[in-house]
Each structure stands twice: as C-alpha cells, then as structure tokens.
Amino acid sequence: MNTRQQSKIIYSWYGKPMSSDRKLRTSRYKGILITSERSRTETCIQLGNFILVEGENADQPFVAQLLDLYEDGGQQKHAVVQWFSHITEIPPNKRKLLKREVSPQEVFFDQVSGYDTDIAVETIIKSVMVIPLHLGEELPITLNKEQSFYVKQSWDGKCFKALSPDTFSKLKEANKKGGGISNSFIPLDITSPRKKERESVVRSATKPKNVELEIESKHSASKSSLAKERHSQRVANGMRTPTARKKLQLNSPTRSSKGRLLGCEVLELLDDDCDAVAPLEPSATKRKVKFTGILGSPPKMPCANDKPKSMFDTAEHWQTFSDTIRLSPYSKVKDSSEKAKNLNRKYDIICSVGHQELGSQSPVLTPRSRRICVQRTSALIAEQISVLNTLELNQEEDFLSSSDSSYSSSSEEEDDDVLCTPEKKTKSSRMLSTPKSSRRSSVHTPAKTLKKTPLPGTPKTPRNATPEIPRRNHEAQKPVSILEEARLRLHVSAIPECLPCREEEFQDIYNFVESKLIDGTGGCMYISGVPGTGKTATVREVIRCLQQAAENDDLPSFQFVEINGMKLTDPHQAYVQILELLTGQKVTATHAAVLLAKLFNTPGPKRKTAVLVVDELDLLWTRKQNVMYNLFDWPTQKHSKLIILAIANTMDLPERIMMNRVASRLNRLNTEILLQTCRVYFQVAALSGDARRCLDICRRATEICEFASQKRTPEIVRMAHVTEAIDEMFSSPYINAIRNASLHEQIFLKAILAEFRRAGVEEATVQQVYHQHVALCRIEGMQSPTISEIMAICSRLGACRLLLVESSNKYLHMRVRLNISQDDVMYALKEE
Amino acid sequence: MSKRKSKESSGANGECISQVQKILRERFCHRCATGKLFGIEHQYRHLLELLKRTIVHGESNSALIIGPRGSGKTALLNHVLKELTEMKQVRENLLEVHLNGLLQTNDKVALKEITRQLHLENVVGDKVFGSFAENLAFLLEALRKGDRTSSCPVLFILDEFDLFVHHKNQTLLYNLFDISQSAQTPVTVIGLTCRQDILELLEKRVKSRFSHRQIYLTNSFDFKQYIRIFKEQLSLPAGFPDESFAQKWNKNVQHLSEDKTVQDMLQNLFRHTKDLRSLHSLLMLAVSNVTVHHPLITASDLHEASKQSRMDSKANIVHGLSVLEICLIIAMKHLNDVYEGEPFNFQMVYNEFQKFIQRKAHCMYNFEKPVVMKAFEHLLQLELVRPIERPSVRAQREYLLMKLLLDNNQIMDALQAYPNCPTDVKQWAASSLSWL
C-alpha cells in the first residue's frame, strides 16, 4: 500500500459524462482511467467490472463490483459498488454455518445492509476477475491467484445462501462482457445523503429486479418510517407495561430496527422461495403495509414442533410467547441455530415476566423495565442482597432454607432440568433464576469464554499461536459445602453479572453508546470514580448487553476494543494495541499512529463502528499529550465511527492533566460513579467505599467461619465473623509490631521520644538517641549496648518502617525520625 | 571425669563430630525447611488453607506476609509449600513462580523471569521477545486464556515485595492483582515484606485490587520459649546415627539451658533482638569450636561466641591504631567537645595536637606535619573520620571539613583496653585541661 501511495496515481474519467443532474450538479460516467506515473501504465475500469478496494488492512483489500461512477458538486469522484466478502470478514461465530472449507480465493456476494456502498474513487486499486460458480463446483486452477476470485454463495449477515440464478447470470454476464454496462445494476440515484438516496431509488422509474435491491429499498423504506414506528412501539410498550419507566424504553428503537431487518428478510425469503422476480410496487407506503401485514400476522407459528427442544408446552408459556411474539417474526427462518438463539430470547423474556410475578416475594427488587439485561441485573441484585442479608441478619436458619428462591437458584442445575420441572408453582421463581444460573455456571464452562473472546467481526489473521498456561491434571473440585459455594460467589471475579446501584450509570452509558451506534457517528465519554466502585464492570456489562443486542440484530454490529493503561508499558503502545485489535496488524508505535489516523480520518467503506474502552486513562498521559489528544480527536472526525469510553480514577482529570486542546475535545459527559450505601455495604462503607473490599471481607468472613466451625457442626456466617474479618484487614499493624519488639528496641523508641522532647525537634541523630538510650539503661540497671548493637536495632526498626532512617554510611550522624505518631508509640509502650 | 570420657571416645567420634557439624550448620544457615516453626501455627493454617483453595478449587487470591526480618516469613512459606507438595493432587497441579525484588529490579526483567519459570518460552520456540511491550502483552494473553476450572493455578511468590512497589507505574503488581481478581487463570500472589507500611506504598488502583489479606508475623514468644527454641535448635535429631553420642549431646544441651550464666547470656541477647538469626549466628560460632578433642559445647564456648558477636566494630579498629593516630582521635574528641559536634578540618586537629605536644614535649616525639597528615588519611580510610562533602580538586586537603564517627564512650572504652598507652595521652583523653 505504501508503494502505491508513493508512486503517484492519477484517476481520471473515461469518456464523456453519460448523464448529469443539473440540480445536484452531479454527472455520471461509464468508466475511469487509472494512470500510474511510475510504471507508466494506464488501466481503464468500466461499470460492471470487478475491482479491489483498499481496506483497513493493507494485505486484505476488499473485492467489489463497480456499479456506478459519478462526480459530485465538489469535484469529488465517487463510485458505487456491490461488495463481496472474504471469509475473514465474516464473524468467526458465523463461519461455521458454512460447514465447509473455504479457499482464500473464494468470496461471498455481500448482502449485508450495513455497509456503505459509496466509496471514493481513489481507494480503487485495480480490476480483478470474479467468477460465479455453482455450489458443488470445484475451484478451477488458475495461474494468477491474486487476479481472480470465485463466488458461490451470498452472505446477508446471518446466513449463507446459494446465488440466485438471476444474480448468477448477471455476474457471469458482467464477467463476459468485461465492462458491459448492465442497466439493471445502475438504479442508484446520486442524491448525497445516504438515507434519502435509497428512498429515491424506489421512486425512480428503474425497475428493481434483483433481490438485493429490493432488500435495500425495503430497508430504506422502513428506515424512513423509523420514527413513526418507534413512537407507536413506545406507546404500545407503555400500554403493555405500565410499570416500565420512560428512560428504560431504549429498547424500543432497537426493537423496531430489528423488526425492520426482519421484515426485509422475510420478504427476501419469500422472494427466494418463489424464485420469481416479482416486481414490487414503487411506493414505499404500500410496501410498508405489506411489511406490517407480516408483522401483524397472528402468532400461528407452530414452530415449536421443529424446534430442537420443545420446552414451551405449558399453556402459560404459550401465552407469554404470543405476547412477545412481536419481537420475533423470525421463526420462519430455516436456520436452526438462529432459531435456537431466538428461543433463548423469548425464554429470557418469559423469565422476566415470571420475575415480575415474583415481585411481591422480594420487596427489594422492583421490576422497573422490560429490558432484559436490566431485569437480570436487578434480579441478581436481589439475590445478592438476600444472600448478604442472611449474612448480616444473623439468621439462624441454614442458607438454603432462609433464602429459598434466591438461593436455590444458585445451585448448579442445568437449564434443561429447570425447564423440565413440571410443577408450575416453583417454576416462576426458578425461571427467574435460570438465566443467571446458566451464566453462573458459565464461569466454569468454556461457553462464556467462547462467547466473549472472539470479537465479533474482527478478522483473526492467523498469528503465532499464543501459549497457554498448562491445563491442570486434576479437575478443579466443585464446591462441597455451602460456605465454599458462597465464597466462590463472593470472589471479586464472579461479580460482573451483577451491578447493584449502578442502574442509572448503566443506562447513561448504554444510551450514549447505543445512540452513537445507531447514528453511525463517533463520540467519547469520560467515566470517573474512585477505585473499586465498578467503573470497568459497568462498562463491560454495557458492552456485553450491546454485543448481545448486536448479535440479535437489534443494533448494527460493532467492533469492541479494550485497552488498559496499566497493561501498557508505554503510552504510545496504545496505538499498537488498538491497531492490532482492530485489524490484526503488528507494527511499531509510530507507524501504528499513522495507520490509525488514516483509518479514522478517511471514510472507510465497509468499516464497522468501533467501541474503544480505554481503562486507566490517566496513564496515557505524556508530556506532549499526543496520545490523549489523538484518542479524543479521532471521534470528532467525520468518518471515524469511533466511540471512546475513557475510564479513570480522577474526577478532575480533564482539568488537571489535559491541556485545553485535549480537554476541548472531550465531550464532558462525566458519569460520576458514587457508591450508594445500600444495606449490604453500610458496614464497610464507613471504612471505604470500595466494593472489592466489601467482597473480600465477606469472603474472608466465610473462611473464618469455616475455620472456627471445623470442630463443630457447620455454622452460618455471623456478624462476629464479619467483624473479625474487618479487624483483620484494617487494623494498624504498628502497635502490635512495637509490642512484640525486643526490650532494647522498645527502649530505643523510648530514647527517641525522650530525645525529641529534649530537643523539641522531631528528628535526631543516632548519637543523640544513643546517649538517651544509655541513660535509660542506667535507670533500669541494665547493661548498655554498644554502638554496633544500637546501629543494628536502628536498622531493624528502619526496615519495618517504624522509623525512617537515612542511609547507614553516616553511621553515628544518621538522622532518625518516627514513622508513626508519638502518641501511638507511647500507647504501645505503656501497656507493658 | 567427663573430659576423660570424651578423650576415650575421641577417636571413634571423628565421624560423629563431622555429622554434628553438618546437621547443625545446615540448620543455622536456613538451607532447608526442616526447622520447626515457633508460635505461628495460626498463620500457618491460614496460609495453608489459602493455597489449598487456590490449588483445589482454582480460587484466585492475593496475600501479603508481613513481619520483621528474621521472623520466619520465608520459613513459613517454605513449610506450607513443603506440606502442599506432599499432597499428590497439589504437586501435579501447581506452577510456582518465584521472584525476588532484589533480583528482578524492573518489570522487564521480572516478566522475562516469569516467562522462563512458566516454561512459556518453549511455546514460542526460539523467538526472542522483541520488546518489553510485546512480552507483557504475550504474558497477559497467556494468562487471560485460562479459566478457573481447567487451567493450572499459578502461584506467584514475590520476595522483597516492597521493592516491586517502586517499579514504574507498578505495572507488574497491577496486572498480577488484576488477574487475581478476574475470571482468568487462577493465580495467587503472595508477597513477603518486612515493611509495615507496605499498603501505603501501593497505588490506589493497585491497592483496590489487592485482597487485603495480611498475615502478620511477630516474634511474639517470651524468654521461656526462647530458651526452648535454643534447646531445640541445638539438639540433635532422633535419627542421628550414633545414638549414644546424640543422647550425650542432648543431655549436655539440656544442662546448658539450665545453666545460670548461659541463661543470662541468652537473656541479654533476647533483650537485644528477638530475631532468631542472631541466635543462629551465635550458636554457629559456638558449634565451630566443637572438635574431636572438644566434642561437647560448654558454657564458656557460648560466652566466647557471645562476646565475639557483641563486639563493637569501630572500637575494635581503634585497638589497632598507632599512638599518633590515637592522639589525633583524642584531639578530634576535644574539638567536638569544644565546638559541640561542629565539623573540623585537618588544620584544626593538627593545631590541637601541637598544643598537646608543646605541653608534653618530653614524652612525645614531635612528628612533622606530613607524617601527621598521613596518619590522618589513614583514619579517613578506616572511616573513623568522614568528610562531610566530597573532596574537590580545588579544596586543599588540610581544609576539608570532617566529622568524627566515634562516640566519646567508644574512645574511652578503647583507650582502656589499648595496650601500653602512654599515661599522658590517657590523661589528655580524660580531660583537655589536664595540664593545669
């Protein structure tokens, strides 16, 4: 790519403008000439040709078909393309849908609606061949592997399909012609704002014949009526759940957007089924009618029959099912994995319904919203609180019996087991618990890590295999006693599923990121709070929810990148890490900065929005502040599609550290995270507001309890144990250290006090203290120590930091100071 | 009578004696974790449970063992590890990484060492880590990949923990503690330090990630226990080859511990320091006296050893000085008295010395100035005198400001013991006004 940049390349139009729009001052062309000065070659690319387009990764140019070329009012040359996807561009979790090996030469006809098809002409590299093949066919062997690609299937973001014969023939034709302008591919009008663009396509007289265009038009149609839909849905939601708060209705846009996508898909499927090119009426409204017709169709789908596990057979669940069916007019999709996911979703919703019924049981939790994740969070809070309440209230009952519903949930039962239990009554309460228990157990099972580690959409280039810590030879023991179980739960690492007292911050962050994602713009947010208040946990939870939403196609998919200032050796390494996580390239820091700047400053086609979480931001401080400046500058760029969530401890970081130019770029949306002292925390909150500390204390308390109860029967954790744990963690070690010091060490401390009193200065030389020491020894009638011994005493006390001492080469003239208050020393020595 | 007896068996005991020396020396030099632990059973249980949970359940943890030097921090840990490795399940399931703040002086070195000890370098083949950043990313990646149930737990032991605190940004500590608080490879971080204020040194975000488990070790035993420790440290183990000798030896040790003078001597040591290492070094000196002809330790051996170990180092040096040098020291002492510890230079010392010579010309040879200067420089080399500023090229040697590193008491004590000291000098030392 670099060589390309170095040698000058000139892009010029081929031929006269075919047509021009005077109003918009655009003119369209049928081809473009690429002239390279260095090699003195000239290539002509015409409409319908296949081309390579510069990607974010230099080694991986995108493949596309040129559909249109035009020059806008600002003399900018644009091209409209039909994308093809490499296998690496397809999210790793979807690749397995293919169920076959894919050669690097194979590409997929891209029908993902999210990508921008309007690119700058300057990003075109060269022309290539793309040959359509039937699914069974072997790839023919060709000599110039870099020049030709093969396409067998299409990819629409969810599943792979065989090419429709229409597309197939068109591709073939385009290839054969080598530049013939196929009329059917040009329908896109050239109005500049993208949203309008497609709408006008629909209105334009061209008859959209191929599937892809229909989808696009539909897509835009539904998008145009997005606001309306949103509104109506909101109303509907409000009607249905009077308890839901207004601010928590952020689900509605996502839901509608999902509905939109689904609508498209259903139509597309219909098209596919008929295999007929049904010309659609051009009016958008009419299409919408059709769309809603499908949406509104009664929940007749008896898809439960062919679902892998038909669990929803009780009438009660059918009811809820039909209630929430609006969310998923999906079930016609033949893909089974999709269905399974769908199933999960419904199931979650049911759970939340069940949870609402439960509301009366545990008064702490108030069902506030229908948002699934919030729902879950609050359920978890409730559980946590009740578990800890039992800790606190000293209830005599056993853990199990005291918190029947909340605790039993934690038992490691499989989902299926729970679902299959026939009793209706316990079901509702158990239902509530299951999503959590499944996620709880996912701490042990690799399921979660599987879900988490592959960043959706990041093409993982094969790299040197990173090493692993060896596997253990014996299985980790499952917790046996109730206390062990509780301890496991109280471990700090086990927390991310539950964020008590963080709902508002969660909502703020979620809304922020979601809105930016939907808009496709960039932005940054600064999150501050003292350590252990759950900044990172909240952000992670937000990302998790967003990822889930994206997986369910409620949101445009995005790339998630996390860096941590503490995990970098140098602030500039941030560039390297970001670039590596985004594109998989490994370069030096300076080069990475250049590449990233290019990435975010130029309009990247096909690029997803990136959500970048910068933890421990204050460590990225450099004297020139260029790292921070860049981090906050990129999101403000027009094409960046970058959302930054910066996390740091210091509340006033923007004012204190950042210079004006940096601070001005930071969208001051300070989410101050303040710990609310809920019942659980009040004990520790008096000492520190750190949630980690609280959990550690509780964990230690269970240990102490276990330790104490080894001889007797198992006991529950009492307040006494918690107090002991707190004492253990927060008691000052100095007093104890002084009391256990040797006699002469104590006399030395006394001598220091005496010398301080005599001189009136809180600093003395060893020589002065020595004289006091000798005097004290005489009073006590003891043998006085030699200077060497005094020096030894002094250095011992200095090593413990009871004293602060100078370097010992000054010998007698070494100055000594107390590291604790004189009162403490006196108090500690008086007891003897 | 006992002497005769010992002489009788002396020939046969040659082997025995070397055995005794070997066993006791190993014990005193802390070569292995065989010695018993005293008065820290509670801490022992705590640490053992903690590590067991890490290994058996894969629970991540972090803890600090804090106690003054010689209080048995490392011994405690070694004992726990020894007991753990005796369990089969543990032995095969634990990776240990030992770091020492004195060796791994920065994070870069520490990371290399961790990689080496985890045998991760094998995985990379002969690829040498390009940079510190790569190494960190590599290691974090490796640790992140694991999870609680399937990965082998890693035990990080950071000796001289306080030195790791001074590494830049405390990156290593942050990352270790962060791993221990997240659902990655199970990791337990144990820090050993003697600093009581260690928690104040941790940066707040590092501190927040630390679990605040502190195991305090204090030498909380009293003198009776100290005597018992003395006995146990000196006794021969049950499995000693020559049983009769072992019995004799142990009986002798029992006698020693009941001896009044030995008890006094031990009491004195106990008052000075509860550090068991000083007891060990004392016993080491005593045990060194044991030979074939002198097979049992006597009270006088112990007294001799005690005297040796209690000796004042600087006063010892004074014993070996010439009369001229002693005179210079006395002159400095007077200057100190007159000017209340203000620094002096050679010229002042020389003048003071000259005054003395003039008064007592009959008994002291009047040395020339260069000779006195030479003597003065000798004192400088012995570090009995110390310049308060670095000698520069411009400043004349005679006028460099100095301070005396001896206390008056030390000088007087040394003079008392100095052989053949002229009486005039002694008198002069006692008082600068003695000529009156």
PDB file of N, CA and C in Angstrom, chain B residues 187-221:
ATOM      1  N   VAL B 187      -4.803 -17.534  39.986  1.00  0.00           N
ATOM      2  CA  VAL B 187      -3.494 -17.022  40.335  1.00  0.00           C
ATOM      3  C   VAL B 187      -3.513 -16.645  41.803  1.00  0.00           C
ATOM      4  N   THR B 188      -2.481 -17.000  42.513  1.00  0.00           N
ATOM      5  CA  THR B 188      -2.367 -16.490  43.871  1.00  0.00           C
ATOM      6  C   THR B 188      -1.045 -15.750  43.996  1.00  0.00           C
ATOM      7  N   VAL B 189      -1.141 -14.553  44.487  1.00  0.00           N
ATOM      8  CA  VAL B 189       0.034 -13.718  44.625  1.00  0.00           C
ATOM      9  C   VAL B 189       0.361 -13.608  46.105  1.00  0.00           C
ATOM     10  N   ILE B 190       1.540 -14.056  46.463  1.00  0.00           N
ATOM     11  CA  ILE B 190       1.977 -13.950  47.851  1.00  0.00           C
ATOM     12  C   ILE B 190       3.173 -13.010  47.890  1.00  0.00           C
ATOM     13  N   GLY B 191       3.067 -11.979  48.668  1.00  0.00           N
ATOM     14  CA  GLY B 191       4.177 -11.047  48.806  1.00  0.00           C
ATOM     15  C   GLY B 191       4.806 -11.191  50.178  1.00  0.00           C
ATOM     16  N   LEU B 192       6.110 -11.132  50.222  1.00  0.00           N
ATOM     17  CA  LEU B 192       6.807 -11.192  51.503  1.00  0.00           C
ATOM     18  C   LEU B 192       7.511  -9.861  51.711  1.00  0.00           C
ATOM     19  N   THR B 193       7.276  -9.262  52.824  1.00  0.00           N
ATOM     20  CA  THR B 193       7.947  -7.988  53.067  1.00  0.00           C
ATOM     21  C   THR B 193       8.102  -7.754  54.551  1.00  0.00           C
ATOM     22  N   CYS B 194       9.056  -6.888  54.890  1.00  0.00           N
ATOM     23  CA  CYS B 194       9.222  -6.560  56.292  1.00  0.00           C
ATOM     24  C   CYS B 194       8.690  -5.169  56.583  1.00  0.00           C
ATOM     25  N   ARG B 195       8.180  -4.514  55.580  1.00  0.00           N
ATOM     26  CA  ARG B 195       7.713  -3.151  55.815  1.00  0.00           C
ATOM     27  C   ARG B 195       6.273  -3.151  56.287  1.00  0.00           C
ATOM     28  N   GLN B 196       6.070  -2.505  57.423  1.00  0.00           N
ATOM     29  CA  GLN B 196       4.718  -2.469  57.979  1.00  0.00           C
ATOM     30  C   GLN B 196       3.826  -1.497  57.212  1.00  0.00           C
ATOM     31  N   ASP B 197       4.447  -0.567  56.503  1.00  0.00           N
ATOM     32  CA  ASP B 197       3.636   0.454  55.825  1.00  0.00           C
ATOM     33  C   ASP B 197       3.431   0.102  54.358  1.00  0.00           C
ATOM     34  N   ILE B 198       3.532  -1.174  54.064  1.00  0.00           N
ATOM     35  CA  ILE B 198       3.538  -1.586  52.657  1.00  0.00           C
ATOM     36  C   ILE B 198       2.266  -1.154  51.920  1.00  0.00           C
ATOM     37  N   LEU B 199       1.141  -1.203  52.606  1.00  0.00           N
ATOM     38  CA  LEU B 199      -0.112  -0.887  51.919  1.00  0.00           C
ATOM     39  C   LEU B 199      -0.177   0.569  51.494  1.00  0.00           C
ATOM     40  N   GLU B 200       0.527   1.419  52.258  1.00  0.00           N
ATOM     41  CA  GLU B 200       0.507   2.830  51.889  1.00  0.00           C
ATOM     42  C   GLU B 200       1.322   3.077  50.630  1.00  0.00           C
ATOM     43  N   LEU B 201       2.179   2.128  50.308  1.00  0.00           N
ATOM     44  CA  LEU B 201       3.019   2.315  49.127  1.00  0.00           C
ATOM     45  C   LEU B 201       2.300   1.932  47.848  1.00  0.00           C
ATOM     46  N   LEU B 202       1.256   1.138  47.993  1.00  0.00           N
ATOM     47  CA  LEU B 202       0.559   0.700  46.785  1.00  0.00           C
ATOM     48  C   LEU B 202      -0.272   1.847  46.233  1.00  0.00           C
ATOM     49  N   GLU B 203      -0.245   1.958  44.943  1.00  0.00           N
ATOM     50  CA  GLU B 203      -1.068   2.965  44.293  1.00  0.00           C
ATOM     51  C   GLU B 203      -2.527   2.603  44.506  1.00  0.00           C
ATOM     52  N   LYS B 204      -3.406   3.579  44.477  1.00  0.00           N
ATOM     53  CA  LYS B 204      -4.753   3.267  44.943  1.00  0.00           C
ATOM     54  C   LYS B 204      -5.464   2.235  44.083  1.00  0.00           C
ATOM     55  N   ARG B 205      -5.212   2.282  42.794  1.00  0.00           N
ATOM     56  CA  ARG B 205      -5.908   1.281  41.972  1.00  0.00           C
ATOM     57  C   ARG B 205      -5.292  -0.104  42.157  1.00  0.00           C
ATOM     58  N   VAL B 206      -4.017  -0.121  42.500  1.00  0.00           N
ATOM     59  CA  VAL B 206      -3.383  -1.411  42.783  1.00  0.00           C
ATOM     60  C   VAL B 206      -3.890  -1.929  44.132  1.00  0.00           C
ATOM     61  N   LYS B 207      -3.971  -0.997  45.055  1.00  0.00           N
ATOM     62  CA  LYS B 207      -4.443  -1.341  46.395  1.00  0.00           C
ATOM     63  C   LYS B 207      -5.858  -1.887  46.333  1.00  0.00           C
ATOM     64  N   SER B 208      -6.661  -1.256  45.500  1.00  0.00           N
ATOM     65  CA  SER B 208      -8.053  -1.684  45.395  1.00  0.00           C
ATOM     66  C   SER B 208      -8.156  -3.112  44.880  1.00  0.00           C
ATOM     67  N   ARG B 209      -7.183  -3.499  44.088  1.00  0.00           N
ATOM     68  CA  ARG B 209      -7.225  -4.851  43.533  1.00  0.00           C
ATOM     69  C   ARG B 209      -6.619  -5.887  44.454  1.00  0.00           C
ATOM     70  N   PHE B 210      -5.906  -5.408  45.442  1.00  0.00           N
ATOM     71  CA  PHE B 210      -5.314  -6.341  46.396  1.00  0.00           C
ATOM     72  C   PHE B 210      -6.389  -6.745  47.401  1.00  0.00           C
ATOM     73  N   SER B 211      -6.374  -8.014  47.788  1.00  0.00           N
ATOM     74  CA  SER B 211      -7.483  -8.505  48.614  1.00  0.00           C
ATOM     75  C   SER B 211      -7.349  -8.115  50.077  1.00  0.00           C
ATOM     76  N   HIS B 212      -6.258  -7.481  50.444  1.00  0.00           N
ATOM     77  CA  HIS B 212      -6.057  -7.032  51.825  1.00  0.00           C
ATOM     78  C   HIS B 212      -5.948  -8.167  52.811  1.00  0.00           C
ATOM     79  N   ARG B 213      -5.518  -9.283  52.364  1.00  0.00           N
ATOM     80  CA  ARG B 213      -5.183 -10.325  53.320  1.00  0.00           C
ATOM     81  C   ARG B 213      -3.752 -10.090  53.742  1.00  0.00           C
ATOM     82  N   GLN B 214      -3.589  -9.889  55.027  1.00  0.00           N
ATOM     83  CA  GLN B 214      -2.232  -9.693  55.512  1.00  0.00           C
ATOM     84  C   GLN B 214      -1.989 -10.705  56.608  1.00  0.00           C
ATOM     85  N   ILE B 215      -0.914 -11.382  56.472  1.00  0.00           N
ATOM     86  CA  ILE B 215      -0.546 -12.349  57.505  1.00  0.00           C
ATOM     87  C   ILE B 215       0.631 -11.738  58.250  1.00  0.00           C
ATOM     88  N   TYR B 216       0.395 -11.369  59.477  1.00  0.00           N
ATOM     89  CA  TYR B 216       1.459 -10.708  60.243  1.00  0.00           C
ATOM     90  C   TYR B 216       2.234 -11.734  61.027  1.00  0.00           C
ATOM     91  N   LEU B 217       3.529 -11.633  60.940  1.00  0.00           N
ATOM     92  CA  LEU B 217       4.378 -12.476  61.768  1.00  0.00           C
ATOM     93  C   LEU B 217       5.075 -11.566  62.761  1.00  0.00           C
ATOM     94  N   THR B 218       4.977 -11.904  64.011  1.00  0.00           N
ATOM     95  CA  THR B 218       5.700 -11.131  65.012  1.00  0.00           C
ATOM     96  C   THR B 218       6.435 -12.144  65.872  1.00  0.00           C
ATOM     97  N   ASN B 219       7.569 -11.735  66.365  1.00  0.00           N
ATOM     98  CA  ASN B 219       8.276 -12.637  67.275  1.00  0.00           C
ATOM     99  C   ASN B 219       7.622 -12.503  68.641  1.00  0.00           C
ATOM    100  N   SER B 220       6.512 -13.148  68.804  1.00  0.00           N
ATOM    101  CA  SER B 220       5.720 -12.862  69.997  1.00  0.00           C
ATOM    102  C   SER B 220       6.049 -13.807  71.161  1.00  0.00           C
ATOM    103  N   PHE B 221       7.138 -14.572  71.017  1.00  0.00           N
ATOM    104  CA  PHE B 221       7.466 -15.509  72.111  1.00  0.00           C
ATOM    105  C   PHE B 221       8.139 -14.771  73.273  1.00  0.00           C
TER     106      PHE B 221
END
